[in-house]
């Protein structure tokens, strides 16, 4: 992968990093790591998990019997990736890794707001110490409900309350409404963020797994 605006680019087909483009966000708070601004995801994810085998940072999902059957059916039918094809929102892992479109990270005081050029749907990460609401108190969505906290230079985000309408790729690999994500945004240099997500979905996968 090529160098983008002076940023260090990490090799690996499944790697997702965010590279700073030269547009500053004046709202960035001095007390927080400098993640605020406009960023470009420069990972290049294959549209099929199987093609990531033996690649650096390759995800290693293991399906339940039901998850494997559903994935095969959707892949064999050649169903289009439902969210971009229908101009619907995507899940956070797709949101961050979409390298064709930049992401803007805004400091909202007690929340962090993520925007993407492809879809003007704000994603809010609450950092005021609140917990996830009870399942009956919130309608599941494509992006889920996000609460975050700082661990040094890393923003750690727990995401819950998803619907089951988004996929991870274009080969039929999907998630259910039981999906839970933990995301880690780590500022490695002033112009590079390393993104990692731990994926847990007991309906579809036998164990948790990661993309990075």
Coordinates of N, CA and C in Angstrom, one line a residue:
X1 N 0.8 -1.2 0.0 CA 0.0 0.0 0.0 C 0.9 1.2 0.0
X2 N 0.3 2.3 -0.6 CA 1.2 3.5 -0.8 C 1.1 4.4 0.5
X3 N 2.1 5.3 0.5 CA 2.2 6.3 1.6 C 1.1 7.4 1.3
X4 N 0.4 7.8 2.3 CA -0.6 8.8 2.2 C -0.3 10.0 3.1
X5 N -0.1 11.1 2.5 CA 0.1 12.4 3.2 C 1.2 12.2 4.3
X6 N 2.2 11.5 4.0 CA 3.3 11.4 5.0 C 3.1 10.4 6.1
X7 N 2.0 9.7 6.1 CA 1.7 8.8 7.2 C 2.5 7.5 7.0
X8 N 2.8 6.8 8.1 CA 3.3 5.4 8.0 C 2.2 4.5 7.6
X9 N 2.4 3.7 6.6 CA 1.4 2.7 6.2 C 1.8 1.3 6.6
X10 N 1.0 0.6 7.3 CA 1.3 -0.7 7.8 C 0.9 -1.8 6.7
X11 N 1.8 -2.7 6.4 CA 1.4 -3.7 5.4 C 0.5 -4.7 6.0
X12 N -0.2 -5.4 5.1 CA -1.1 -6.5 5.5 C -2.5 -6.3 4.9
X13 N -3.0 -7.3 4.2 CA -4.2 -7.2 3.5 C -5.4 -6.8 4.4
X14 N -5.4 -7.4 5.6 CA -6.5 -7.2 6.5 C -6.3 -6.1 7.4
X15 N -5.2 -5.4 7.3 CA -4.9 -4.3 8.3 C -5.8 -3.1 8.0
X16 N -6.3 -2.4 9.0 CA -7.0 -1.2 8.9 C -6.3 -0.1 9.7
X17 N -5.8 0.9 9.0 CA -5.3 2.1 9.7 C -5.9 3.3 9.2
X18 N -5.9 4.3 10.0 CA -6.5 5.6 9.6 C -5.4 6.6 9.4
X19 N -5.3 7.2 8.3 CA -4.2 8.2 8.0 C -4.8 9.6 7.9
X20 N -4.1 10.5 8.6 CA -4.5 11.9 8.6 C -4.4 12.6 7.3
X21 N -5.4 13.2 6.8 CA -5.2 14.1 5.7 C -5.1 15.5 6.2
X22 N -4.6 16.5 5.4 CA -4.2 17.8 6.0 C -5.4 18.7 6.2
X23 N -6.4 18.3 7.0 CA -7.5 19.1 7.4 C -7.6 19.0 8.9
X24 N -7.4 20.1 9.7 CA -7.4 20.1 11.1 C -8.8 20.3 11.7
X25 N -9.1 19.8 12.8 CA -10.3 20.0 13.5 C -10.0 20.9 14.7
X26 N -10.5 22.1 14.7 CA -10.1 23.1 15.7 C -10.7 22.7 17.1
X27 N -11.7 21.8 17.1 CA -12.4 21.5 18.3 C -11.6 20.5 19.2
X28 N -10.5 20.0 18.7 CA -9.8 19.0 19.5 C -9.3 19.5 20.8
X29 N -9.5 18.7 21.9 CA -9.2 19.1 23.2 C -7.8 18.8 23.5
X30 N -7.0 19.7 24.2 CA -5.6 19.5 24.4 C -5.4 18.3 25.4
X31 N -6.3 18.0 26.2 CA -6.1 17.0 27.2 C -6.3 15.6 26.7
X32 N -6.8 15.4 25.5 CA -7.1 14.1 24.9 C -6.1 13.9 23.8
X33 N -5.9 12.6 23.5 CA -5.0 12.3 22.3 C -5.6 12.9 21.1
X34 N -4.7 13.3 20.1 CA -5.1 14.0 19.0 C -5.7 13.2 17.9
X35 N -6.9 12.6 18.2 CA -7.5 11.8 17.2 C -8.6 12.5 16.4
X36 N -8.8 13.8 16.8 CA -9.9 14.6 16.1 C -9.4 15.2 14.8
X37 N -10.2 15.1 13.8 CA -9.9 15.6 12.5 C -10.5 14.7 11.4
X38 N -9.9 14.8 10.2 CA -10.4 14.0 9.1 C -9.4 13.0 8.8
X39 N -9.8 11.7 8.7 CA -8.9 10.6 8.5 C -9.4 9.7 7.4
X40 N -8.4 9.0 6.8 CA -8.7 8.1 5.7 C -8.3 6.7 6.1
X41 N -9.3 5.7 6.0 CA -8.9 4.3 6.2 C -8.2 3.8 5.1
X42 N -7.0 3.3 5.3 CA -6.1 2.8 4.2 C -5.9 1.3 4.2
X43 N -6.7 0.6 5.0 CA -6.7 -0.9 4.9 C -7.4 -1.3 3.6
X44 N -7.0 -2.5 3.1 CA -7.6 -3.0 1.9 C -8.2 -4.4 2.2
X45 N -9.4 -4.5 2.7 CA -9.9 -5.8 3.0 C -10.5 -6.5 1.8
X46 N -10.2 -7.8 1.7 CA -10.8 -8.6 0.7 C -12.3 -8.7 0.9
X47 N -13.1 -8.9 -0.1 CA -14.5 -9.1 0.1 C -14.9 -10.5 0.5
X48 N -13.9 -11.3 0.9 CA -14.2 -12.7 1.3 C -13.2 -13.1 2.4
X49 N -13.7 -13.6 3.6 CA -12.8 -14.0 4.6 C -11.8 -15.0 4.2
X50 N -12.2 -15.9 3.3 CA -11.4 -17.0 2.9 C -10.1 -16.5 2.2
X51 N -10.2 -15.4 1.6 CA -9.0 -14.9 0.9 C -8.0 -14.2 1.8
X52 N -8.4 -14.1 3.1 CA -7.5 -13.4 4.0 C -6.6 -14.5 4.7
X53 N -6.8 -15.8 4.4 CA -6.0 -16.8 5.1 C -4.5 -16.6 4.9
X54 N -3.8 -16.7 6.0 CA -2.3 -16.6 6.0 C -1.8 -15.2 5.7
X55 N -2.7 -14.2 5.8 CA -2.3 -12.8 5.6 C -2.0 -12.2 7.0
X56 N -1.1 -11.2 7.1 CA -1.0 -10.5 8.3 C -2.3 -10.0 8.9
X57 N -2.5 -10.1 10.1 CA -3.7 -9.6 10.8 C -5.0 -10.2 10.3
X58 N -4.9 -11.4 9.7 CA -6.1 -12.0 9.1 C -7.1 -12.4 10.2
X59 N -8.4 -12.1 10.0 CA -9.4 -12.5 10.9 C -9.6 -14.0 10.8
X60 N -10.0 -14.6 11.9 CA -10.2 -16.1 11.9 C -11.5 -16.5 12.5
X61 N -12.6 -16.1 11.9 CA -13.9 -16.5 12.4 C -14.2 -18.0 12.3
X62 N -14.8 -18.5 13.3 CA -15.3 -19.9 13.3 C -16.8 -19.9 13.5
X63 N -17.5 -20.4 12.6 CA -19.0 -20.3 12.5 C -19.6 -21.4 13.4
X64 N -20.8 -21.1 13.9 CA -21.7 -22.1 14.5 C -22.3 -22.8 13.3
X65 N -23.0 -23.9 13.5 CA -23.6 -24.7 12.4 C -24.6 -23.8 11.7
X66 N -25.4 -23.1 12.4 CA -26.4 -22.2 11.8 C -25.7 -21.1 11.1
X67 N -24.7 -20.5 11.7 CA -23.9 -19.4 11.0 C -23.3 -19.8 9.7
X68 N -22.7 -21.0 9.7 CA -22.0 -21.5 8.5 C -23.0 -21.7 7.4
X69 N -24.2 -22.3 7.7 CA -25.2 -22.6 6.7 C -25.7 -21.3 6.1
X70 N -26.0 -20.3 7.0 CA -26.5 -19.0 6.5 C -25.5 -18.3 5.6
X71 N -24.2 -18.4 6.0 CA -23.2 -17.7 5.2 C -23.1 -18.4 3.8
X72 N -23.1 -19.7 3.8 CA -23.0 -20.4 2.5 C -24.2 -20.1 1.6
X73 N -25.4 -20.1 2.2 CA -26.6 -19.8 1.4 C -26.5 -18.4 0.8
X74 N -26.1 -17.4 1.6 CA -26.0 -16.0 1.1 C -24.9 -15.9 0.1
X75 N -23.8 -16.5 0.3 CA -22.7 -16.4 -0.6 C -23.0 -17.1 -1.9
X76 N -23.7 -18.3 -1.9 CA -24.0 -19.0 -3.1 C -25.0 -18.3 -3.9
X77 N -26.0 -17.7 -3.2 CA -27.0 -16.9 -3.9 C -26.5 -15.7 -4.6
X78 N -25.3 -15.3 -4.2 CA -24.7 -14.0 -4.8 C -25.4 -12.8 -4.3
X79 N -26.0 -12.8 -3.1 CA -26.7 -11.7 -2.7 C -25.8 -10.5 -2.5
X80 N -26.2 -9.3 -3.0 CA -25.4 -8.1 -2.9 C -25.3 -7.7 -1.4
X81 N -24.1 -7.1 -1.1 CA -23.9 -6.6 0.3 C -25.1 -5.7 0.6
X82 N -25.9 -5.9 1.6 CA -27.2 -5.3 1.7 C -27.1 -3.8 2.0
X83 N -26.1 -3.4 2.9 CA -26.2 -2.0 3.3 C -25.7 -1.0 2.3
X84 N -24.5 -1.1 1.7 CA -24.1 -0.1 0.7 C -25.1 -0.2 -0.6
X85 N -25.4 -1.4 -0.9 CA -26.3 -1.6 -2.1 C -27.6 -0.9 -2.0
X86 N -28.1 -0.8 -0.8 CA -29.4 -0.2 -0.5 C -29.2 1.2 0.1
X87 N -28.0 1.7 0.1 CA -27.7 3.0 0.7 C -28.2 3.1 2.2
X88 N -28.1 1.9 2.9 CA -28.4 1.9 4.3 C -27.1 2.1 5.1
X89 N -27.2 2.4 6.4 CA -26.1 2.5 7.3 C -25.3 1.2 7.3
X90 N -24.0 1.3 7.7 CA -23.2 0.1 7.9 C -22.8 -0.1 9.4
X91 N -22.3 -1.3 9.7 CA -21.8 -1.5 11.1 C -20.5 -0.8 11.3
X92 N -20.1 -0.5 12.5 CA -18.9 0.3 12.7 C -17.6 -0.2 12.1
X93 N -17.4 -1.6 12.0 CA -16.2 -2.1 11.4 C -16.2 -1.8 9.9
X94 N -17.3 -1.8 9.2 CA -17.3 -1.3 7.8 C -17.1 0.2 7.7
X95 N -17.7 0.9 8.7 CA -17.7 2.4 8.7 C -16.2 2.8 8.7
X96 N -15.4 2.3 9.6 CA -14.0 2.7 9.8 C -13.1 2.2 8.6
X97 N -13.4 1.0 8.2 CA -12.5 0.4 7.2 C -12.8 0.8 5.8
X98 N -13.8 1.7 5.5 CA -14.1 2.0 4.2 C -13.1 3.0 3.6
X99 N -12.0 2.5 3.0 CA -10.9 3.3 2.6 C -11.2 4.3 1.5
X100 N -12.3 4.2 0.7 CA -12.6 5.1 -0.4 C -13.1 6.4 0.1
X101 N -13.6 6.5 1.4 CA -14.2 7.7 1.9 C -13.6 8.1 3.2
X102 N -13.3 9.3 3.4 CA -12.7 9.8 4.7 C -13.7 9.8 5.8
X103 N -13.2 9.7 7.0 CA -13.9 9.7 8.2 C -13.6 11.0 9.0
X104 N -14.5 11.7 9.6 CA -14.3 12.8 10.4 C -14.6 12.4 11.9
X105 N -13.7 12.7 12.8 CA -13.9 12.4 14.2 C -14.0 13.8 14.9
X106 N -15.1 14.0 15.6 CA -15.4 15.3 16.2 C -15.4 15.1 17.7
X107 N -14.9 16.1 18.4 CA -15.0 16.2 19.9 C -16.2 16.9 20.3
X108 N -17.2 16.2 20.9 CA -18.4 16.8 21.4 C -18.5 17.0 22.9
X109 N -17.3 17.0 23.6 CA -17.3 17.1 25.0 C -17.6 15.8 25.7
X110 N -18.9 15.5 26.0 CA -19.2 14.2 26.6 C -19.5 13.1 25.6
X111 N -19.2 13.4 24.4 CA -19.4 12.4 23.3 C -18.4 12.6 22.2
X112 N -18.1 11.6 21.4 CA -17.3 11.7 20.2 C -18.2 11.3 19.1
X113 N -18.2 12.1 18.0 CA -19.0 11.9 16.9 C -18.2 11.5 15.7
X114 N -18.6 10.5 15.0 CA -17.9 10.0 13.8 C -18.8 10.2 12.6
X115 N -18.2 10.8 11.5 CA -19.0 11.0 10.3 C -18.1 10.4 9.2
X116 N -18.8 10.0 8.1 CA -18.2 9.4 6.9 C -18.7 10.1 5.7
X117 N -17.9 10.4 4.7 CA -18.3 11.1 3.5 C -19.3 10.3 2.7
X118 N -19.2 9.0 2.8 CA -20.1 8.2 2.0 C -21.5 8.2 2.5
X119 N -21.7 8.2 3.8 CA -23.0 8.3 4.4 C -23.0 9.4 5.5
X120 N -23.9 10.4 5.4 CA -23.9 11.4 6.4 C -24.8 11.1 7.6
X121 N -24.5 10.0 8.2 CA -25.2 9.5 9.4 C -24.2 9.6 10.5
X122 N -24.5 10.5 11.5 CA -23.5 10.6 12.6 C -23.6 9.4 13.5
X123 N -22.4 8.9 13.9 CA -22.3 7.9 14.9 C -21.8 8.5 16.2
X124 N -22.5 8.3 17.3 CA -22.2 8.9 18.6 C -21.6 7.9 19.5
X125 N -20.4 8.3 20.1 CA -19.8 7.4 21.1 C -19.8 8.2 22.4
X126 N -20.6 7.8 23.4 CA -20.8 8.5 24.6 C -19.7 8.2 25.6
X127 N -19.0 9.3 26.1 CA -17.9 9.2 26.9 C -18.1 9.8 28.3
X128 N -19.4 9.9 28.7 CA -19.7 10.5 30.0 C -20.0 9.5 31.1
X129 N -19.6 8.2 30.8 CA -19.7 7.2 31.9 C -21.0 6.4 31.9
X130 N -21.9 6.8 31.0 CA -23.1 6.0 30.9 C -23.0 4.6 30.5
X131 N -23.9 3.7 30.8 CA -23.9 2.3 30.4 C -24.9 2.2 29.2
X132 N -24.8 1.0 28.6 CA -25.8 0.7 27.6 C -27.2 0.6 28.2
X133 N -28.2 1.1 27.5 CA -29.6 1.0 28.1 C -30.0 -0.4 28.0
X134 N -31.1 -0.7 28.7 CA -31.7 -2.1 28.7 C -32.2 -2.4 27.3
X135 N -32.2 -3.7 26.9 CA -32.5 -4.1 25.6 C -33.9 -3.6 25.2
X136 N -34.8 -3.5 26.2 CA -36.2 -3.1 25.9 C -36.4 -1.6 25.7
X137 N -35.3 -0.9 26.0 CA -35.4 0.6 26.0 C -34.8 1.2 24.7
X138 N -34.3 0.4 23.8 CA -33.6 0.9 22.7 C -33.9 0.1 21.4
X139 N -34.2 0.7 20.3 CA -34.4 0.0 19.1 C -33.1 -0.4 18.5
X140 N -32.8 -1.6 18.1 CA -31.5 -2.0 17.5 C -31.3 -1.3 16.2
X141 N -30.1 -1.0 15.9 CA -29.7 -0.2 14.7 C -28.5 -0.9 14.0
X142 N -28.2 -0.4 12.8 CA -27.0 -0.8 12.1 C -25.8 -0.5 12.8
X143 N -25.7 0.7 13.4 CA -24.5 1.1 14.1 C -24.4 0.7 15.6
X144 N -25.5 0.3 16.1 CA -25.6 -0.1 17.5 C -25.5 1.1 18.5
X145 N -25.3 0.9 19.7 CA -25.2 1.9 20.8 C -23.8 1.8 21.3
X146 N -23.0 3.0 21.3 CA -21.6 3.0 21.6 C -21.3 3.8 22.9
X147 N -20.5 3.2 23.8 CA -20.0 3.9 25.0 C -18.5 3.8 25.0
X148 N -17.8 4.9 25.3 CA -16.3 4.8 25.2 C -15.6 5.3 26.4
X149 N -14.4 5.0 26.5 CA -13.5 5.5 27.6 C -12.1 5.5 27.1
X150 N -11.3 6.3 27.7 CA -9.9 6.5 27.4 C -9.0 5.6 28.2
X151 N -8.1 4.8 27.6 CA -7.0 4.1 28.2 C -5.7 4.6 27.7
X152 N -5.2 5.6 28.3 CA -4.0 6.3 27.8 C -4.3 6.9 26.4
X153 N -3.5 6.6 25.4 CA -3.8 7.1 24.1 C -4.7 6.3 23.2
X154 N -5.5 5.4 23.9 CA -6.4 4.5 23.2 C -7.8 4.8 23.6
X155 N -8.7 5.0 22.6 CA -10.1 5.1 22.8 C -10.7 3.7 22.7
X156 N -11.3 3.2 23.8 CA -11.9 1.9 23.8 C -13.4 2.1 23.8
X157 N -14.1 1.4 22.8 CA -15.5 1.6 22.6 C -16.2 0.3 22.6
X158 N -17.2 0.2 23.5 CA -18.1 -1.0 23.6 C -19.4 -0.7 22.8
X159 N -19.7 -1.6 21.9 CA -20.9 -1.4 21.0 C -21.9 -2.5 21.2
X160 N -23.1 -2.2 21.4 CA -24.2 -3.2 21.6 C -25.5 -2.8 20.9
X161 N -26.5 -3.6 20.9 CA -27.8 -3.2 20.4 C -27.8 -3.0 18.9
X162 N -27.3 -4.1 18.2 CA -27.3 -4.1 16.7 C -28.6 -4.7 16.2
X163 N -28.9 -4.4 15.0 CA -29.9 -5.2 14.2 C -29.1 -6.2 13.4
X164 N -29.8 -7.0 12.6 CA -29.1 -8.1 11.9 C -29.0 -7.8 10.4
X165 N -29.0 -6.6 10.0 CA -29.1 -6.3 8.6 C -27.8 -5.9 7.8
X166 N -26.7 -6.0 8.5 CA -25.4 -5.6 7.9 C -24.5 -6.9 7.8
X167 N -23.6 -6.9 6.8 CA -22.6 -7.9 6.6 C -21.2 -7.4 6.9
X168 N -20.2 -8.3 7.1 CA -18.8 -7.9 7.2 C -18.1 -7.8 5.9
X169 N -18.7 -8.5 4.8 CA -18.0 -8.6 3.5 C -19.0 -8.8 2.5
X170 N -18.6 -9.1 1.2 CA -19.5 -9.2 0.1 C -19.7 -10.7 -0.2
X171 N -19.3 -11.6 0.7 CA -19.3 -13.0 0.4 C -20.4 -13.7 1.3
X172 N -21.2 -13.0 1.9 CA -22.3 -13.6 2.7 C -21.9 -13.7 4.2
X173 N -20.8 -13.3 4.6 CA -20.4 -13.3 6.1 C -21.1 -12.2 6.8
X174 N -21.9 -12.5 7.8 CA -22.8 -11.6 8.4 C -22.8 -11.6 9.9
X175 N -23.6 -10.8 10.5 CA -23.8 -11.0 12.0 C -25.2 -11.0 12.3
X176 N -25.5 -11.3 13.5 CA -26.9 -11.4 14.0 C -27.2 -10.2 14.9
X177 N -28.4 -10.1 15.5 CA -28.7 -9.1 16.5 C -28.0 -9.3 17.8
X178 N -27.2 -10.4 18.0 CA -26.5 -10.7 19.2 C -25.1 -10.1 19.1
X179 N -24.7 -9.5 18.0 CA -23.4 -8.9 17.9 C -23.0 -7.9 19.0
X180 N -21.8 -8.1 19.5 CA -21.2 -7.1 20.4 C -19.8 -6.8 19.8
X181 N -19.4 -5.6 19.8 CA -18.0 -5.1 19.4 C -17.3 -4.4 20.5
X182 N -16.0 -4.7 20.6 CA -15.2 -3.7 21.3 C -14.1 -3.2 20.4
X183 N -14.1 -1.9 20.2 CA -13.2 -1.2 19.3 C -12.1 -0.5 20.1
X184 N -10.9 -0.5 19.5 CA -9.8 0.2 20.1 C -9.2 1.1 19.0
X185 N -9.2 2.4 19.2 CA -8.6 3.4 18.4 C -7.3 3.9 19.1
X186 N -6.1 3.6 18.6 CA -4.9 3.9 19.2 C -4.1 4.9 18.4
X187 N -3.8 6.0 18.9 CA -3.0 7.0 18.2 C -1.5 6.6 18.3
X188 N -1.0 6.2 17.1 CA 0.4 5.7 17.1 C 1.4 6.8 16.7
X189 N 1.0 7.7 15.8 CA 1.8 8.9 15.5 C 0.8 10.0 15.4
X190 N 1.2 11.2 15.3 CA 0.3 12.3 15.1 C -0.6 12.2 13.9
X191 N -0.2 11.4 12.9 CA -1.0 11.3 11.7 C -1.4 9.8 11.4
X192 N -1.5 9.0 12.4 CA -1.9 7.6 12.2 C -2.6 7.0 13.4
X193 N -3.7 6.4 13.2 CA -4.5 5.7 14.2 C -4.5 4.2 13.8
X194 N -4.3 3.3 14.8 CA -4.4 1.9 14.6 C -5.8 1.5 15.1
X195 N -6.6 0.8 14.2 CA -7.9 0.4 14.6 C -8.0 -1.1 14.8
X196 N -8.6 -1.6 15.9 CA -8.8 -3.0 16.1 C -10.2 -3.2 16.7
X197 N -10.8 -4.3 16.3 CA -12.2 -4.6 16.8 C -12.2 -6.1 17.1
X198 N -12.8 -6.3 18.3 CA -13.1 -7.7 18.8 C -14.5 -8.0 18.5
X199 N -14.8 -9.0 17.8 CA -16.2 -9.3 17.4 C -16.7 -10.5 18.1
X200 N -17.9 -10.4 18.8 CA -18.5 -11.5 19.5 C -20.0 -11.6 19.1
X201 N -20.3 -12.8 18.6 CA -21.7 -13.0 18.2 C -22.0 -14.5 18.4
X202 N -22.6 -14.9 19.5 CA -22.7 -16.3 19.8 C -23.7 -17.1 18.9
X203 N -24.6 -16.3 18.2 CA -25.5 -17.0 17.2 C -24.7 -17.4 16.0
X204 N -23.7 -16.6 15.6 CA -23.1 -16.9 14.3 C -21.7 -17.5 14.4
X205 N -20.9 -17.1 15.5 CA -19.6 -17.6 15.6 C -19.4 -18.3 16.9
X206 N -18.5 -19.3 16.9 CA -18.3 -20.2 18.1 C -17.4 -19.5 19.1
X207 N -16.7 -18.5 18.7 CA -15.8 -17.7 19.7 C -15.6 -16.3 19.1
X208 N -15.1 -15.4 20.0 CA -14.8 -14.1 19.5 C -13.6 -14.1 18.6
X209 N -13.5 -13.1 17.8 CA -12.3 -13.0 16.9 C -12.1 -11.5 16.6
X210 N -11.0 -11.2 15.9 CA -10.6 -9.8 15.8 C -10.3 -9.5 14.3
X211 N -10.5 -8.2 14.0 CA -10.0 -7.6 12.8 C -9.1 -6.4 13.3
X212 N -8.0 -6.1 12.6 CA -7.1 -5.1 13.0 C -6.5 -4.4 11.7

